[in-house]
Amino acid sequence: MLRLPGTLMRGGTSKCWIFDARDLPPGADRPGGRLDEVLASAFGARDPRQIDGVGGATSTTSKAAIVHPSTEDGVDVDYLFAQVGIGTPGVEWGSNCGNCATAVGLYALLNGLAVPTGPRSTVVLRNRNTGVRLSATVPTPGGTVPELGTATVPGSLATGVPVGLGFRNPAGASTGALLPTGAGTELLGGVPVTLVDAGAPAVLADAAALGATALESPEEFAAHVPALAALRRAAALRMGLATEADPVSHAVPKAGVVAAPGDYITTLGETVRMADYDVAVRMVSMHAPHPVIGLTSAVAVASAVLTPGTIPAKLAGNRPSATVVRLGTPAGVVAAEAETDASGTVRLVTLHRAARRIATAHLLVPALLQESV
């Protein structure tokens, strides 16, 4: 019987099952084949409700990370991010997830993959999907890793351990350039878009061109998901992320709309004024509106705002800070702190998140019950 040890973590507004690669069965140490079978079975992925597995049946709760100590100098932990299918046994490996990276940083300290170094400890992570390096900084008073904290993030009232998640040199990990086609703005199917690769590849459409405002609630924004799904595919081809013969990916590039700021009501019933943020954004996560914004998407939008000639840069107008980009999301304002060099290149984007360990367990994987580890 396969009893797979796992830890359920909350990172920001996502939940992520984290598995130590050393606990996986033989042959399940890389994307595809055996590992996909293990995750799909453990999550109950074939069922859209994931009722017979540990998945949460939403794009923000059907996630996994496979971690192991890194052998590279200056890196503490390598990890693979998996977006597990919902209603399909497939697993997508083409992207990263900042919220899960937040959880991996805290997990690494709690489980001895990284050692606390004083009042604040920084864990260096490498995402094996994209090659991007991240840093997770966690308060460790007296060298002790906290289980609980008081930090919150837009989109959740839950508290957790504060984690500063930094994306180092985020541009071009998937395509080799911040602007993969060299243009800040172009047309896809007659729609003005910005194609950007920072944190993750993303296609950001002018909301007005799709009849949207980027101020919608997730329920209202659902009407625009089909159009953005088509744009995602066109952008994947344009950015060289896929060929016509490749299957359609629902994970990358990230897809969404941007608009100039306006007043709106968050999903928690709070009023956000147009003066409180720099650009409005609504993103799609897999097949549905994202309830907030994925952190890799936040890095992409923030980097675009700081890049002249892009749609987000034009819409952001006069920002009060040269180093902080404030994003108006359905759940509230998400602030991205950016550091640039003398040439204006973004070298670091930091987002402040919260994380918590929810449970540790042994998962019984149904498709592999006759096997052992």
XYZ file of C-alpha atoms in Angstrom:
373
model
C 0.000 0.000 0.000
C 1.342 3.438 -0.913
C 1.278 5.641 2.155
C 2.600 8.950 0.893
C 3.671 11.443 3.587
C 2.524 14.962 2.816
C 2.034 18.353 4.422
C -0.883 20.640 3.664
C 0.201 24.281 3.724
C -1.580 27.552 3.101
C 0.486 30.079 1.236
C -1.203 33.437 0.680
C -4.560 32.648 -0.928
C -3.704 29.116 -2.061
C -3.510 25.709 -0.434
C -0.720 23.404 -1.516
C 0.190 19.827 -0.657
C 3.964 19.583 -0.250
C 5.790 16.288 -0.730
C 9.423 15.483 -0.061
C 10.831 13.942 -3.254
C 12.587 11.312 -1.136
C 9.178 9.941 -0.070
C 7.905 9.365 -3.606
C 7.837 5.853 -5.126
C 10.587 4.865 -7.573
C 10.254 6.527 -10.968
C 8.045 9.328 -9.661
C 10.741 11.955 -9.304
C 10.083 13.971 -12.476
C 7.093 15.431 -14.365
C 5.140 13.103 -16.575
C 4.193 9.455 -16.314
C 4.556 8.011 -12.853
C 4.530 11.280 -10.887
C 1.460 12.536 -12.733
C -0.338 9.295 -11.914
C 0.504 9.589 -8.225
C -0.687 13.198 -7.940
C -3.831 12.767 -10.021
C -4.822 9.732 -7.965
C -4.004 11.326 -4.608
C -6.011 14.453 -5.480
C -8.971 12.593 -6.985
C -8.382 14.701 -10.089
C -10.685 12.807 -12.456
C -13.745 13.944 -10.486
C -14.554 17.690 -10.847
C -15.396 17.716 -7.125
C -12.203 15.785 -6.262
C -14.424 14.094 -3.694
C -12.221 10.981 -3.418
C -8.938 12.809 -2.931
C -7.198 15.638 -1.162
C -7.747 18.257 -3.887
C -9.921 21.255 -3.118
C -11.748 21.318 -6.504
C -10.622 24.875 -7.322
C -7.560 26.120 -9.155
C -6.189 27.711 -5.964
C -6.562 24.537 -3.908
C -5.582 21.807 -6.399
C -1.841 22.389 -6.181
C 1.225 20.451 -5.158
C 4.936 21.046 -4.699
C 7.677 18.419 -4.794
C 10.705 19.552 -2.763
C 14.221 18.321 -2.114
C 17.483 19.816 -0.863
C 19.357 21.633 -3.614
C 22.846 20.644 -4.715
C 23.518 24.080 -6.203
C 25.619 26.570 -4.275
C 23.557 29.407 -2.853
C 20.249 27.536 -3.178
C 18.608 25.776 -0.232
C 15.659 24.013 -1.821
C 14.626 22.928 -5.312
C 10.929 22.428 -5.938
C 8.553 21.448 -8.702
C 5.114 23.052 -8.854
C 2.159 20.976 -10.066
C -1.254 22.325 -11.040
C -3.379 19.217 -10.671
C -6.348 18.813 -12.980
C -9.941 19.212 -11.859
C -12.292 16.879 -13.699
C -9.328 15.533 -15.657
C -6.456 13.262 -14.572
C -3.867 15.560 -16.153
C -1.204 17.607 -14.331
C 0.249 20.829 -15.741
C 3.919 21.604 -15.105
C 4.439 24.661 -17.284
C 4.377 27.337 -14.627
C 5.269 28.388 -11.103
C 3.049 29.472 -8.203
C 4.204 32.230 -5.882
C 1.695 31.380 -3.183
C 2.961 27.795 -3.094
C 6.535 29.102 -3.064
C 5.581 31.091 0.029
C 4.444 27.838 1.630
C 7.598 26.007 0.496
C 9.773 28.631 2.203
C 8.074 28.146 5.557
C 7.922 24.358 5.061
C 11.676 24.252 4.451
C 12.364 25.884 7.814
C 9.805 23.779 9.677
C 11.190 20.534 8.225
C 14.924 21.134 8.432
C 15.585 21.714 4.723
C 16.872 25.143 5.720
C 18.331 26.284 9.049
C 17.111 29.376 10.942
C 19.855 31.991 11.029
C 18.687 34.565 13.571
C 15.754 36.893 14.040
C 15.007 36.653 10.296
C 15.865 33.729 8.052
C 15.969 33.754 4.263
C 15.463 30.545 2.306
C 16.647 30.547 -1.310
C 14.407 28.486 -3.578
C 14.779 27.363 -7.174
C 11.653 26.562 -9.133
C 12.577 23.626 -11.363
C 9.643 24.288 -13.738
C 11.019 27.637 -14.867
C 14.514 27.955 -13.375
C 13.451 31.086 -11.475
C 15.124 31.713 -8.132
C 13.137 33.100 -5.233
C 13.838 34.077 -1.658
C 11.452 33.551 1.241
C 12.211 35.610 4.344
C 10.553 34.465 7.564
C 10.792 35.871 11.113
C 12.604 33.343 13.317
C 12.956 35.025 16.709
C 15.609 33.330 18.809
C 16.181 30.893 15.968
C 12.672 29.456 16.405
C 10.388 28.884 13.418
C 6.846 30.052 14.278
C 3.795 27.919 13.578
C 1.357 30.852 13.754
C 1.438 34.550 12.983
C -0.758 37.606 12.606
C -0.073 38.509 8.965
C -2.971 38.644 6.507
C -3.261 39.065 2.740
C -6.025 40.427 0.486
C -8.531 37.692 -0.230
C -8.403 35.961 3.141
C -9.190 36.900 6.719
C -6.994 34.074 7.979
C -3.752 34.947 9.718
C -0.384 33.324 9.218
C 3.372 33.616 9.521
C 4.597 36.646 7.535
C 6.747 35.724 4.548
C 8.468 38.160 2.220
C 8.657 36.414 -1.154
C 11.212 37.846 -3.542
C 11.462 37.031 -7.261
C 15.074 37.503 -8.345
C 15.778 38.724 -11.892
C 12.267 37.643 -12.873
C 12.326 38.563 -16.567
C 12.597 36.072 -19.380
C 12.752 32.760 -17.541
C 10.460 31.027 -20.048
C 11.099 32.957 -23.277
C 14.450 34.661 -22.729
C 13.109 38.227 -22.696
C 10.821 40.480 -20.654
C 8.947 41.337 -23.867
C 9.154 38.068 -25.829
C 8.218 39.647 -29.176
C 10.108 42.883 -28.548
C 6.895 44.926 -28.596
C 5.246 46.544 -25.586
C 1.840 46.478 -27.272
C 0.487 44.426 -30.158
C -2.761 43.032 -31.535
C -3.965 39.466 -31.061
C -7.192 38.781 -32.894
C -7.764 42.514 -33.050
C -7.363 42.907 -29.271
C -4.577 45.185 -27.926
C -2.385 43.125 -25.585
C 0.940 43.189 -23.791
C 2.911 39.954 -23.856
C 5.298 39.868 -20.904
C 7.508 37.216 -19.310
C 8.324 38.022 -15.679
C 7.509 35.649 -12.845
C 5.527 33.786 -15.486
C 4.618 34.453 -19.111
C 1.402 36.477 -19.314
C -0.942 38.005 -21.842
C -2.534 41.202 -20.509
C -5.389 42.543 -22.614
C -6.848 46.032 -22.620
C -10.063 45.407 -20.680
C -12.149 47.835 -22.728
C -11.351 45.958 -25.949
C -13.070 42.881 -24.496
C -16.012 44.812 -23.087
C -14.645 44.475 -19.557
C -13.678 47.064 -16.929
C -11.204 45.091 -14.765
C -13.387 46.204 -11.838
C -15.739 43.215 -11.993
C -16.418 40.729 -9.236
C -15.212 37.186 -10.023
C -18.804 36.202 -10.815
C -19.163 39.073 -13.286
C -15.744 38.467 -14.784
C -16.633 34.850 -15.576
C -18.354 36.049 -18.758
C -14.960 37.054 -20.178
C -13.174 33.743 -19.480
C -13.902 32.170 -22.915
C -12.427 35.156 -24.765
C -9.344 35.084 -22.562
C -8.945 31.341 -23.086
C -8.733 32.005 -26.825
C -6.253 34.837 -26.246
C -4.168 32.546 -24.024
C -3.773 30.048 -26.852
C -2.947 32.749 -29.408
C -0.419 34.263 -26.992
C 1.205 30.876 -26.338
C 1.811 30.496 -30.064
C 2.995 34.088 -30.483
C 5.410 33.824 -27.538
C 6.850 30.518 -28.718
C 5.528 28.650 -25.701
C 3.623 26.171 -27.876
C 3.175 25.015 -31.451
C -0.063 24.291 -33.282
C 0.538 20.587 -32.675
C 0.839 20.967 -28.897
C -2.145 20.406 -26.599
C -3.823 23.495 -25.195
C -2.401 24.590 -21.850
C -4.706 26.116 -19.268
C -1.856 27.244 -16.997
C 0.456 29.355 -19.172
C 0.643 31.979 -20.278
C -1.284 33.641 -17.495
C -4.190 35.596 -18.978
C -6.086 38.641 -17.785
C -7.245 42.174 -18.415
C -5.978 45.520 -17.170
C -7.575 48.959 -16.935
C -7.115 52.357 -15.386
C -8.095 52.611 -11.696
C -11.710 53.096 -10.662
C -13.736 52.729 -7.479
C -15.001 49.204 -6.745
C -16.216 46.885 -3.962
C -14.042 43.905 -3.004
C -15.273 40.367 -2.475
C -15.104 41.065 1.273
C -17.413 44.082 0.884
C -14.753 46.776 1.298
C -14.611 49.892 -0.861
C -11.437 50.532 -2.844
C -10.975 54.058 -4.209
C -9.239 54.737 -7.504
C -6.576 56.767 -5.684
C -5.625 53.716 -3.617
C -3.943 51.786 -6.442
C -2.199 52.120 -9.808
C -3.786 49.665 -12.226
C -6.881 47.448 -12.142
C -6.370 43.800 -13.029
C -8.522 40.694 -13.305
C -6.868 37.347 -14.095
C -8.001 33.891 -15.159
C -6.747 30.856 -13.232
C -7.089 27.668 -15.267
C -10.767 27.784 -16.354
C -12.109 30.360 -13.892
C -11.627 33.919 -12.629
C -8.853 34.170 -10.052
C -10.295 35.336 -6.697
C -7.304 37.668 -6.169
C -4.200 37.434 -8.369
C -1.508 34.789 -8.571
C 1.865 36.031 -7.376
C 3.596 35.159 -10.639
C 0.888 37.152 -12.416
C 1.436 40.022 -9.988
C 5.144 40.026 -10.872
C 4.273 40.069 -14.580
C 1.844 42.978 -14.225
C 4.170 44.963 -11.956
C 7.084 44.464 -14.346
C 4.911 45.588 -17.257
C 3.852 48.722 -15.346
C 7.544 49.586 -14.985
C 8.220 49.032 -18.708
C 7.478 51.969 -21.031
C 5.271 51.199 -24.013
C 3.196 48.464 -22.396
C -0.537 48.709 -21.830
C -0.213 48.494 -18.013
C 2.406 51.283 -18.052
C 0.090 53.542 -20.064
C -2.883 52.799 -17.815
C -1.012 53.259 -14.534
C -0.394 56.955 -15.235
C 1.187 58.935 -12.428
C 2.193 56.566 -9.668
C 3.072 58.027 -6.240
C 6.011 55.629 -5.810
C 8.714 54.602 -8.249
C 9.329 51.335 -6.421
C 5.871 50.089 -5.382
C 3.204 48.982 -7.855
C -0.288 48.707 -6.379
C -2.611 46.271 -8.127
C -6.382 46.510 -7.745
C -7.649 42.899 -7.554
C -11.119 41.475 -6.748
C -10.074 40.940 -3.114
C -8.277 44.254 -2.595
C -4.988 45.979 -3.289
C -1.856 43.840 -3.675
C 1.407 45.791 -3.453
C 4.527 44.646 -5.303
C 7.840 46.184 -4.246
C 10.287 46.432 -7.129
C 14.019 47.072 -7.254
C 15.529 48.212 -10.556
C 19.099 48.799 -11.683
C 20.530 51.906 -13.362
C 19.148 50.801 -16.722
C 15.639 50.373 -15.338
C 15.759 46.577 -15.473
C 13.713 44.947 -12.715
C 16.084 42.928 -10.530
C 13.804 41.984 -7.638
C 10.063 41.993 -6.992
C 8.927 41.311 -3.424
C 5.407 40.512 -2.255
C 4.407 40.207 1.382
C 2.418 37.078 2.128
C 1.317 34.842 4.995
C 1.686 31.096 5.376
C 0.667 28.363 7.797
C 1.119 24.624 8.203
C -2.380 23.123 8.312
C -1.775 19.383 8.573
C 0.660 16.544 8.141
C -0.690 13.230 6.901
C -0.076 9.958 5.123
C -2.108 9.873 1.914
C -3.414 6.520 0.696
C -3.144 6.702 -3.087
C -5.978 4.548 -4.527
C -4.481 3.766 -7.950
C -1.343 2.458 -6.280
C -2.714 0.592 -3.280
C -0.873 -2.615 -4.145
C 2.498 -0.875 -4.180
C 4.852 0.110 -1.440
C 7.484 2.745 -0.815
